Short mmCIF file of C-alpha atoms and ligand atoms in Angstrom, two decimals:
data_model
loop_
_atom_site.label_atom_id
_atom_site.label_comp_id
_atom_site.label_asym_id
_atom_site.label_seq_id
_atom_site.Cartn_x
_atom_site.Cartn_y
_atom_site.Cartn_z
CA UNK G 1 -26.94 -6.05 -7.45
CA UNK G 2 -25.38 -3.51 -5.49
CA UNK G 3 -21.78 -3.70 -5.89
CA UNK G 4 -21.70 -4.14 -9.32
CA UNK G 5 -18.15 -4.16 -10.84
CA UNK G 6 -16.13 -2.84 -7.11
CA UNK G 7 -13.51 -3.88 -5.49
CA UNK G 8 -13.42 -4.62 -1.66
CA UNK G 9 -10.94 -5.26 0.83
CA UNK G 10 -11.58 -7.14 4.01
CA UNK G 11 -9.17 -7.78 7.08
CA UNK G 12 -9.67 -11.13 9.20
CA UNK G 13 -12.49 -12.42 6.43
CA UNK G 14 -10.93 -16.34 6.86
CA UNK G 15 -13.33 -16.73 10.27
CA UNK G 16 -16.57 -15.29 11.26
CA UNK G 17 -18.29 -11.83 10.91
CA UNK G 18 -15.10 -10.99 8.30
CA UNK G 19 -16.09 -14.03 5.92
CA UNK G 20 -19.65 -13.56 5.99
CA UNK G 21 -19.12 -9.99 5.23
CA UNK G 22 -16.72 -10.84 2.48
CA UNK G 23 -19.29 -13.37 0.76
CA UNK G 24 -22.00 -10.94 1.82
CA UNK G 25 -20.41 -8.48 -0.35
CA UNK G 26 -19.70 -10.87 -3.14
CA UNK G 27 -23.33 -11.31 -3.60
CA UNK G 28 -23.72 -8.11 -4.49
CA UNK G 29 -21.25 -8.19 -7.19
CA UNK G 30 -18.06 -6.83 -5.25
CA UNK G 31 -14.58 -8.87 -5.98
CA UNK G 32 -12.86 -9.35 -2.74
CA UNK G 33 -9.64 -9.73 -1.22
CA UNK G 34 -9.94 -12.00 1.49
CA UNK G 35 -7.25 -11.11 4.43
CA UNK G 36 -6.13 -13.69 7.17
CA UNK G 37 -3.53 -13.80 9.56
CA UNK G 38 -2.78 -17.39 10.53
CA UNK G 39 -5.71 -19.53 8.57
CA UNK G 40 -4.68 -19.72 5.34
CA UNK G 41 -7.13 -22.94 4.62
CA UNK G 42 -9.68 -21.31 5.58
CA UNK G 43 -9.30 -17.65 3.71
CA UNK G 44 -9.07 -20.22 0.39
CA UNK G 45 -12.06 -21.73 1.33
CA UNK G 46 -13.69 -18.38 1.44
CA UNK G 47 -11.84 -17.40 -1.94
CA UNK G 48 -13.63 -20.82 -3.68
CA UNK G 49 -16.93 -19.84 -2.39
CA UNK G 50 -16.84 -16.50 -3.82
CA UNK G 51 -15.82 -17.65 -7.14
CA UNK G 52 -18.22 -19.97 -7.09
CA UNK G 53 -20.69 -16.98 -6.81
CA UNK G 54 -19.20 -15.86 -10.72
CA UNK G 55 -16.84 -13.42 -8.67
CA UNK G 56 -13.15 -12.84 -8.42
CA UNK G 57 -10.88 -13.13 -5.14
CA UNK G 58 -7.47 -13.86 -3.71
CA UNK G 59 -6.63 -14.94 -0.29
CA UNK G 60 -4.11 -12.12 1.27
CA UNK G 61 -1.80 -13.21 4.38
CA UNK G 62 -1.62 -9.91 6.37
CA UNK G 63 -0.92 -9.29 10.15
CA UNK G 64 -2.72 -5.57 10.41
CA UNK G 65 -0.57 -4.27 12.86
CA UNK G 66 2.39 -4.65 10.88
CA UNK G 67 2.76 -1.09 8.71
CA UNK G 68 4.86 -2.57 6.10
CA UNK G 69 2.68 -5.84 5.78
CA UNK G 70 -0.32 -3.86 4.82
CA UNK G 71 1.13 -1.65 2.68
CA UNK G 72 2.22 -4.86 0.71
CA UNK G 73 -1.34 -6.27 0.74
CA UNK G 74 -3.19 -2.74 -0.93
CA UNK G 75 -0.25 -2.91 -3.63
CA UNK G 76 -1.34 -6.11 -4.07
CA UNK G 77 -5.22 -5.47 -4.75
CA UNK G 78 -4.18 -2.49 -6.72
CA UNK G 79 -1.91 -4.49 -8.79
CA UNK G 80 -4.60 -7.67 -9.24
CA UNK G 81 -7.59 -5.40 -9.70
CA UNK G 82 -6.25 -1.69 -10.64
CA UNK G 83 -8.67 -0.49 -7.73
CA UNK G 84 -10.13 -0.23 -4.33
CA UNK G 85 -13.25 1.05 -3.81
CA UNK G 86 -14.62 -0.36 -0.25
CA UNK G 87 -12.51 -1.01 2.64
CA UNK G 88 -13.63 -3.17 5.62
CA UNK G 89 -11.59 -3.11 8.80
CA UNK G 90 -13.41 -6.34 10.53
CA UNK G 91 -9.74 -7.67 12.40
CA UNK G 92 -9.55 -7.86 15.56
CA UNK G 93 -8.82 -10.43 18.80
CA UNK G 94 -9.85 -10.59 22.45
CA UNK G 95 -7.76 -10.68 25.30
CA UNK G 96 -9.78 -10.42 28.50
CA UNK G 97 -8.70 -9.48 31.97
CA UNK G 98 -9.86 -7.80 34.72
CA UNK G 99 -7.90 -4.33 34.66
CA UNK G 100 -5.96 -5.33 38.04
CA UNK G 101 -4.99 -8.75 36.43
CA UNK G 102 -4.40 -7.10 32.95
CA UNK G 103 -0.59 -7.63 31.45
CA UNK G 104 0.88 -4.98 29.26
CA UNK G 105 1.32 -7.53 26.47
CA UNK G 106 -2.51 -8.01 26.63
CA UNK G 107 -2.68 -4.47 26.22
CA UNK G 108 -0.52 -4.06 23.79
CA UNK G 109 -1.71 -6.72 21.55
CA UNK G 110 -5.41 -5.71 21.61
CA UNK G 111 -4.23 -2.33 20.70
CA UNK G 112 -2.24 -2.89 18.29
CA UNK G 113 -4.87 -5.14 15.83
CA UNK G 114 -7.79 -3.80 16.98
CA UNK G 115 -6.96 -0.03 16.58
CA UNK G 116 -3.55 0.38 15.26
CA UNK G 117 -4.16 -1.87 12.24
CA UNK G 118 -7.17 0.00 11.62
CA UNK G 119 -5.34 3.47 11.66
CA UNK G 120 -2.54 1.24 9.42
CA UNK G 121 -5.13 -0.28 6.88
CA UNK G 122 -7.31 3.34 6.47
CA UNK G 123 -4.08 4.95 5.50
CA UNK G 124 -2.64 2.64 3.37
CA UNK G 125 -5.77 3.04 0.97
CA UNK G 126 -6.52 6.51 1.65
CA UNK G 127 -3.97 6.99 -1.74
CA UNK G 128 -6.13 5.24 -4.05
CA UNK G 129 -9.24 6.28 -2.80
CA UNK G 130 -8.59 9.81 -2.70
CA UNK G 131 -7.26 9.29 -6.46
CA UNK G 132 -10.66 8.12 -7.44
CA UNK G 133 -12.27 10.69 -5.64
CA UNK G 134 -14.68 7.79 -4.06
CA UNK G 135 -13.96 5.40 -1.57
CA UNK G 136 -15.70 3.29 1.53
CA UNK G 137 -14.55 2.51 4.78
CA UNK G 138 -15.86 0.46 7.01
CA UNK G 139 -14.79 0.19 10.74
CA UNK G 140 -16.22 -3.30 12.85
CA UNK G 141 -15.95 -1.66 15.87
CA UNK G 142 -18.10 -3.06 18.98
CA UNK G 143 -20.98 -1.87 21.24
CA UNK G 144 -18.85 -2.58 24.54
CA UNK G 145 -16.84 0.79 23.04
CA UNK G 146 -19.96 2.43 23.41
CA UNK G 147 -20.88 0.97 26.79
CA UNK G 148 -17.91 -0.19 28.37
CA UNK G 149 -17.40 -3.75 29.54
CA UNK G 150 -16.16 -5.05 32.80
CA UNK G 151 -13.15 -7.50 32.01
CA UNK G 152 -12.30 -5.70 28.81
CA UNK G 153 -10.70 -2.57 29.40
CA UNK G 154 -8.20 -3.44 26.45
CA UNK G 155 -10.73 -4.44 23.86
CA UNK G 156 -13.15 -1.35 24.62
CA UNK G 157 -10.50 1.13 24.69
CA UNK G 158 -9.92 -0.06 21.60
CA UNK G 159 -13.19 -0.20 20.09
CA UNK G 160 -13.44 3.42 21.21
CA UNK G 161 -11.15 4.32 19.94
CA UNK G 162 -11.91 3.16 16.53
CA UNK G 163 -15.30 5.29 17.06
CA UNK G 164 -13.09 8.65 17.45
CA UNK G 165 -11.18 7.83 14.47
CA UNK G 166 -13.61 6.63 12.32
CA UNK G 167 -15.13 10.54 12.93
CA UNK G 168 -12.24 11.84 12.00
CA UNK G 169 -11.23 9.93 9.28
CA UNK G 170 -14.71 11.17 8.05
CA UNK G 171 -14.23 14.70 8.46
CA UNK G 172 -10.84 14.57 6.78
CA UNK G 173 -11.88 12.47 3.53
CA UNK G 174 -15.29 14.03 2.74
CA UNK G 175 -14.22 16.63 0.51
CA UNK G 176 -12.77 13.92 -1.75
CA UNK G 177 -15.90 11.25 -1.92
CA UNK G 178 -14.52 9.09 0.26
CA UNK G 179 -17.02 7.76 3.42
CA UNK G 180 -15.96 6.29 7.01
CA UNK G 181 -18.68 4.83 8.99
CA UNK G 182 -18.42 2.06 12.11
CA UNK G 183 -20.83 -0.48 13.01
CA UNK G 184 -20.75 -1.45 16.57
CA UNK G 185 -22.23 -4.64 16.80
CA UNK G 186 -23.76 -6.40 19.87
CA UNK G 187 -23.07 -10.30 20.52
CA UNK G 188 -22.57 -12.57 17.55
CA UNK G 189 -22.09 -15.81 17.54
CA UNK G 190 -18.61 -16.43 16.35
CA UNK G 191 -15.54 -18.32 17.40
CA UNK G 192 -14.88 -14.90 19.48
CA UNK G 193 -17.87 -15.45 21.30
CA UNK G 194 -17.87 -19.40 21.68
CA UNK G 195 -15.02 -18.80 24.64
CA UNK G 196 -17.53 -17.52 26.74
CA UNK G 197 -18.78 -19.47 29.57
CA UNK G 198 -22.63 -20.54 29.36
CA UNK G 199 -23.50 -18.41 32.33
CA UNK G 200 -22.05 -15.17 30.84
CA UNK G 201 -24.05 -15.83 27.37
CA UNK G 202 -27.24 -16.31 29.40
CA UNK G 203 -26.31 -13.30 31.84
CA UNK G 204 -25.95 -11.12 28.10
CA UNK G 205 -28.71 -13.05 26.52
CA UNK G 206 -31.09 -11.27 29.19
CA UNK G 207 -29.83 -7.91 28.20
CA UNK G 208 -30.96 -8.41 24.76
CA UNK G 209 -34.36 -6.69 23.42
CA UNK G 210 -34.58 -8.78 20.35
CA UNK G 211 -34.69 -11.92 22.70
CA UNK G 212 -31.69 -13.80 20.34
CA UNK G 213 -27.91 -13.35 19.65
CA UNK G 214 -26.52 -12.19 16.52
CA UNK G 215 -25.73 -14.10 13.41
CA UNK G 216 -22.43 -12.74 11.20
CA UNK G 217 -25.12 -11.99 8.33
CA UNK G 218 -26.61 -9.54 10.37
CA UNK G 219 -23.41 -7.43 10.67
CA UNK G 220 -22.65 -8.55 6.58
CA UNK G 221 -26.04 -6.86 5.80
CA UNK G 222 -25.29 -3.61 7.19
CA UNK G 223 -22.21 -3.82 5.78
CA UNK G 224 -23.81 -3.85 2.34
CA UNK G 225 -25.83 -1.20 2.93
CA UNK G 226 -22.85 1.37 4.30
CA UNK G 227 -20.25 0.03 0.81
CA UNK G 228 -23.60 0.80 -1.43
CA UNK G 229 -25.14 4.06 -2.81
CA UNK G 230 -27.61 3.51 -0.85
CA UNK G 231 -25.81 5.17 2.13
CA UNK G 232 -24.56 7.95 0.31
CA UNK G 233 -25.60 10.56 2.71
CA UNK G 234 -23.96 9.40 5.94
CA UNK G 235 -20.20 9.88 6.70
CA UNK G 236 -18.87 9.80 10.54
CA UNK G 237 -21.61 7.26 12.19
CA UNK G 238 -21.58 4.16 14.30
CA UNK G 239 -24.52 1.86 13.48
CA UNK G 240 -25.53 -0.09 16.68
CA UNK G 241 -26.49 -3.93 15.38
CA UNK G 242 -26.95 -5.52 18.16
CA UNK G 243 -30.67 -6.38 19.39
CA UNK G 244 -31.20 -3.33 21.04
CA UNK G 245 -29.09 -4.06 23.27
CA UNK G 246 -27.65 -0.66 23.80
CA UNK G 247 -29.77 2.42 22.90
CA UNK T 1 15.08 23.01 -15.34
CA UNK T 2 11.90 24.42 -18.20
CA UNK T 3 10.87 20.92 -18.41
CA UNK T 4 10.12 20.43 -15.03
CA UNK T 5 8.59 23.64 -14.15
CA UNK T 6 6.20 22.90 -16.95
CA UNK T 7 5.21 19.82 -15.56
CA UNK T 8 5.04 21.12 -11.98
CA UNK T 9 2.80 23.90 -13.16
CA UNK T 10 0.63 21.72 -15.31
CA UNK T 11 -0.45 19.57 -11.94
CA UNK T 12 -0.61 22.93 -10.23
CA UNK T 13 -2.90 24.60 -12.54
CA UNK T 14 -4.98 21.35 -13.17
CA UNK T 15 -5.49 20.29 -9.01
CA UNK T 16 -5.97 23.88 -7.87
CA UNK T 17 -7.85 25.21 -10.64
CA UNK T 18 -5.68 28.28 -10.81
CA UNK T 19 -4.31 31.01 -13.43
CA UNK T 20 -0.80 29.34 -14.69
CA UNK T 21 0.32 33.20 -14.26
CA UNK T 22 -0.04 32.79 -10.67
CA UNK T 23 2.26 30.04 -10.45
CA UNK T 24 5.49 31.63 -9.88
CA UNK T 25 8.64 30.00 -7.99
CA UNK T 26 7.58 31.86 -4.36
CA UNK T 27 4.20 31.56 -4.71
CA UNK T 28 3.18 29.73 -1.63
CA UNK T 29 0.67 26.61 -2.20
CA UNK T 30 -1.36 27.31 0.96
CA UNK T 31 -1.19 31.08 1.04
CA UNK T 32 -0.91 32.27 -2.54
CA UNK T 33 -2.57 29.32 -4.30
CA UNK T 34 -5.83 28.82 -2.37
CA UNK T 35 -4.23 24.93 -1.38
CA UNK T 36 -5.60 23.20 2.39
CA UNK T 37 -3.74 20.62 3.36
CA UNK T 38 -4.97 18.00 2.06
CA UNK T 39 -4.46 19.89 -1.60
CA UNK T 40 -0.85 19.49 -0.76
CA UNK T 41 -0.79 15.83 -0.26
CA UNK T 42 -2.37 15.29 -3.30
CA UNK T 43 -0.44 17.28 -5.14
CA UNK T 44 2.73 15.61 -3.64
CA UNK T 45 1.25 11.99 -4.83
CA UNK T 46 0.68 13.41 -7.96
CA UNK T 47 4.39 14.82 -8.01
CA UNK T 48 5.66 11.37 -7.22
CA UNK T 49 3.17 9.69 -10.16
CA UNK T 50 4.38 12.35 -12.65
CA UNK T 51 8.32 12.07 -11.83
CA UNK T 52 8.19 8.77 -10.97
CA UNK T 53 10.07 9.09 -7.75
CA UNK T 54 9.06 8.37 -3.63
CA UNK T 55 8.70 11.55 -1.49
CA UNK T 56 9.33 10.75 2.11
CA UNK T 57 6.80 12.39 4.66
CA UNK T 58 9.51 14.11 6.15
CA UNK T 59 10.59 15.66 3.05
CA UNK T 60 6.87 16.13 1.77
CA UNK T 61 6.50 18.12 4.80
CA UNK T 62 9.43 20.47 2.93
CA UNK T 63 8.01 21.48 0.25
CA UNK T 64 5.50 25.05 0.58
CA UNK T 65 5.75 26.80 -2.36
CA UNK T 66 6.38 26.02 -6.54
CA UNK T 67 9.89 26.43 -5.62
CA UNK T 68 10.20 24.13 -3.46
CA UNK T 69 8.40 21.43 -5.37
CA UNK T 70 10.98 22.54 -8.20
CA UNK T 71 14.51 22.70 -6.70
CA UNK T 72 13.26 19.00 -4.68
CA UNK T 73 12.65 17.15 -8.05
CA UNK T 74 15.69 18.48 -9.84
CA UNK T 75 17.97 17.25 -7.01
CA UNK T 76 16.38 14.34 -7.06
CA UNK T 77 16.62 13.59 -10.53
N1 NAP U 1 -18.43 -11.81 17.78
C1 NAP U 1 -18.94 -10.75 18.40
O1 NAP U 1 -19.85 -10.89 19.22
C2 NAP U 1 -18.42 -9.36 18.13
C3 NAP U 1 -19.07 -8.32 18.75
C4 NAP U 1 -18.62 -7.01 18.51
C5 NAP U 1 -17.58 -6.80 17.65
N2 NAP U 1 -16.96 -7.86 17.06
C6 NAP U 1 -15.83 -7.56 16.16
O2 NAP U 1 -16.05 -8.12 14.90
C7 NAP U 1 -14.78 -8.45 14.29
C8 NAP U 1 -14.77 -9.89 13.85
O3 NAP U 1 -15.00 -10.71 15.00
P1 NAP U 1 -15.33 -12.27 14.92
O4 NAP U 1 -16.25 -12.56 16.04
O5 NAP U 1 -15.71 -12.64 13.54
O6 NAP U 1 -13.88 -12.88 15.29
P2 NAP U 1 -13.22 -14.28 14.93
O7 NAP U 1 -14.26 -15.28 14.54
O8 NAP U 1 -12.32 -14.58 16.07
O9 NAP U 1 -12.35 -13.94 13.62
C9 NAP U 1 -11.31 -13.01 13.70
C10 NAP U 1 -10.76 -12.76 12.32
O10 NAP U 1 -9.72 -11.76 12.44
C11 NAP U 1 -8.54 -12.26 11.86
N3 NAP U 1 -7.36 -11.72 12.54
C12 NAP U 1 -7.01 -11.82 13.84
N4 NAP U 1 -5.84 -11.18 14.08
C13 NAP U 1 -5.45 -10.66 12.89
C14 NAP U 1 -4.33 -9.88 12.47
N5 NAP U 1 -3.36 -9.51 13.32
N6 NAP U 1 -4.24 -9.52 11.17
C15 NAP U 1 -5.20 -9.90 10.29
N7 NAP U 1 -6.28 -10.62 10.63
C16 NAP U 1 -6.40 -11.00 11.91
C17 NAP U 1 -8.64 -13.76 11.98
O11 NAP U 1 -7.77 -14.36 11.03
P3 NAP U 1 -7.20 -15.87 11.24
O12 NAP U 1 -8.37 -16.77 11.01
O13 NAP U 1 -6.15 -16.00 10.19
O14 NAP U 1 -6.71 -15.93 12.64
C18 NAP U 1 -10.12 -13.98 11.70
O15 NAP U 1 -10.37 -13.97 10.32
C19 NAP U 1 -13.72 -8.11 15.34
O16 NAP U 1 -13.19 -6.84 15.10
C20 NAP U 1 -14.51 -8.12 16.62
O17 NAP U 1 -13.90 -7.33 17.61
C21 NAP U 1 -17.36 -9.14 17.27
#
């Protein structure tokens, strides 16, 4: 096992990528706190599986864009577990528009979970990590913030954005052990992706080198590999995981 | 006022990894002590570990030299 005796903190881990990540993790001997926002069955359903697994977790109610909210949540892993050594910032929602339809709230709202709450959540366990002179952080960002995507000029600024600050994060945490990469994954099927209509998936299906869409453990592997030792040497990069889909 | 001057020059000496001789009241963190910035954070979180007490950013952003750090915690205290 990997993760032997760490502790790991992952936002949005009741649905999707974020729960297959968090068991993913698990399995390699990490205890995790599992963050949700609204589905609070679900995030204890994740909990029971990982304690099935012989590891420790608690189910964290959170809304990342809320400062004081998530400084609650890392004083509550540090006060269960006394630690925090991996960070995963896997939150995020969809609000798609064409950029002459787009509303401000839309804006706004993508912004703030997708980007802001990752800016919120790095800082609020830079403390701790930089006390234990080792940390990891983990950004989900997305490959449309590499490519752009028609429809989704909230989401992608967004996504970008969480490239540019996952470099600088990087730059200003190395000197104290503590690494920031990004993965930018390509289309996985998830409840984000379900809303979709059949013609788009085939339209993006086409576009895909591998010839298949994405599972969540595909992203939860990487994920692995950045928390372990095994990535050691790499600080400031975006992982594409996506098919090939963008090179 | 001894007390916490001691302490304050215990973290100093221990984060920076200087001469306790150089830590005198005006010495500057950044340009006497060798300190970046992110040396100063730390050594802020550490001030607020040691005395037990919350520094706000604003007044974090305050404190330059050992004096500083000092005449902040004794107020405060
Ligand atoms: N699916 C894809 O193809 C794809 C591709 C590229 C990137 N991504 C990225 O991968 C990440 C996970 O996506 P997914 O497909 O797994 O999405 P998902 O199935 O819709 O799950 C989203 C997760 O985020 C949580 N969440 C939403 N708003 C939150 C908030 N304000 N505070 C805390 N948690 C919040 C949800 O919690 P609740 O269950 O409580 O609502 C849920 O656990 C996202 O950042 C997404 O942008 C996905």
């Amino acid at each position: 096992m990997k993760l032997e005796g760490k502790v790991a903190l992952v936002t949005g881990a009741s649905r999707g990528i974020g729960r297959e990540i968090a068991l993913g993790l698990a399995k390699q001997g990490a205890d995790v706190v599992v963050n949700y926002s609204g589905s609070e069955e679900r995030a204890n359903q994740v909990v029971a599986e990982i304690k099935e697994l012989g590891r420790n977790a608690i189910a964290v109610q959170c809304d990342v864009s809320n400062g004081e909210s998530v400084a609650n949540m890392v004083k509550a892993t540090i006060d269960t577990y006394g630690k925090l050594d991996i960070l995963v910032n896997n939150a995020g929602i969809t609000k798609d528009n064409l950029l002459m339809r787009m509303k401000e709230e839309e804006w706004d709202d993508v912004i703030n979970i997708n980007l802001k709450g990752v800016f919120l959540c790095t800082k609020a366990v830079t403390r701790q990590m930089m006390k234990q002179r080792s940390g990891r952080i983990i950004n989900i960002s997305s490959i449309v913030g590499v490519s752009g995507n028609p429809g989704q000029a909230n989401y992608v600024a967004a996504k970008s954005g969480v490239i540019g600050l996952t470099k600088t994060t990087a730059k200003e945490l190395s000197s104290r052990g503590i690494t920031v990469n990004a993965i930018a994954p390509g289309f996985i099927t998830t409840d984000m992706t379900d809303k979709l209509t059949e013609d788009v998936k085939d339209l993006m299906l086409k576009q895909i080198p591998l010839a298949r869409f994405g599972e969540p453990s595909d992203i939860a592997n990487v994920v692995v590999f950045l928390a372990s030792e095994d990535s050691r040497y790499m600080t400031g990069q975006t992982l594409h995981v996506d098919g090939g889909m963008v090179m | 006022m001894a007390d916490v001057l001691e302490r304050v020059t215990k973290i100093i000496v221990d984060r920076l990894g200087v001469e306790e001789s150089e830590v005198k009241l005006e010495a500057s963190f950044k340009d006497d002590l060798g300190a970046d910035s992110l040396d100063v954070v730390e050594l802020v979180m550490e001030l607020e570990d040691e005395f037990d007490m919350e520094i706000s950013d604003d007044d974090a952003e305050k404190i330059a030299t050992v004096g500083d750090a000092v005449n902040y915690i004794q107020a405060k205290q």
